[in-house]
Amino acid sequence: MAQIISGKAVSASVREELKKETAALIESSGIYPGLAVILVGNDPASQVYVRNKQLACEELGFHPFEYKLGENTTQEQLLDLINVLNKDPKVHGILVQLPLPDHLDEQSVLYSIDPAKDVDAFHPMNVGRIMIGSYSFLPCTPAGVMELLDASGIEIAGKNCVVVGRSNIVGKPMSMLLLQRSGTVTICHSKTKNLKEVCAEADILVVAIGKPKFITADMVKEGAVVIDVGINRDENNKLCGDVDYESVEPKAGYITPVPGGVGPMTITMLMKNTLRAAKMQNGIED
Ligand code: NDP
């Protein structure tokens, strides 16, 4: 039987800390961490994500700035708004909710955000800083995974770490963070040969592929730490991860459930980045 790593519980305790730190910042300097969230269009899932970010801001005492732009917003209008927010001292973090409508160029939009306010850590400057291990912000999902491993007292140094998935927002930065903590890291993807054998060697297995219940018990070593980043719907339209939880849980040493595992950490890490941005932009050390 695996020990269940509860993202809900870890996220709640990180938020308690952030709440205290925010109150102390407001008390000592009058600075309210400000997060601007830009939503373009009417995608229902994006609307839910944006709402949850606003609620998290309210919970922690941040100032939320919400910009809901119409589906037909032009590239120029969006870049103009980002330019204004880049210069606004009350806004410490800027997040553009993805995906953007097809007519907008996602890359140039993300690259136009001031790296000091890029709390998603998608700007090449922040991506590069992760690579050299000298970063201000970490992308929220991999940062959340690290927080879960640390909160569970899991040692990373010297461990065989296998990351399945090599996306820019999850797999690649995840691999870098494990490497920085001296894990021996293997990155797998859709062209990897003998995936089952590679996964079965992992002491720590992180899966981010977007395929429901793809990782089965025969791909997991007895006692391994299994972190499931995937968020999918199964054949009954029920939320599930990339790991076949039922078969893997009895074999694993630790496992994250879906929902309630990695998911709750992501917005919390966004808030952590925003608080840090507010301090950095005001010359306050952590
Ligand atoms: P992407 O689709 O961008 O990347 C998927 C990766 O998985 C690719 O690198 C792909 O390989 C690899 N892959 C796909 N099929 C296989 C396979 N059969 N064997 C091995 N590797 C495979 O996804 P994301 O990284 O954005 O997201 C992954 C999952 O995580 C999704 O379910 C997403 O919803 C979830 N997610 C959850 C978050 C959270 O907050 N918990 C946040 C972000 C994402 P290749 O590069 O070769 O194509």
mmCIF file of C-alpha atoms in Angstrom, residues 163-172 187-191 208:
data_model
loop_
_atom_site.group_PDB
_atom_site.id
_atom_site.type_symbol
_atom_site.label_atom_id
_atom_site.label_comp_id
_atom_site.label_asym_id
_atom_site.label_seq_id
_atom_site.Cartn_x
_atom_site.Cartn_y
_atom_site.Cartn_z
ATOM 1 C CA VAL A 163 10.184 11.851 -16.357
ATOM 2 C CA VAL A 164 7.707 10.753 -19.025
ATOM 3 C CA GLY A 165 6.828 13.736 -21.249
ATOM 4 C CA ARG A 166 9.071 16.509 -22.595
ATOM 5 C CA SER A 167 6.747 19.513 -22.931
ATOM 6 C CA ASN A 168 8.124 22.980 -22.296
ATOM 7 C CA ILE A 169 5.717 23.603 -19.429
ATOM 8 C CA VAL A 170 6.039 20.311 -17.551
ATOM 9 C CA GLY A 171 8.445 17.583 -18.714
ATOM 10 C CA LYS A 172 11.557 19.625 -19.572
ATOM 11 C CA ILE A 187 13.539 11.927 -20.002
ATOM 12 C CA CYS A 188 11.111 9.792 -22.004
ATOM 13 C CA HIS A 189 8.739 10.741 -24.826
ATOM 14 C CA SER A 190 6.664 9.210 -27.590
ATOM 15 C CA LYS A 191 9.732 7.882 -29.439
ATOM 16 C CA ALA A 208 3.051 14.093 -17.775
#
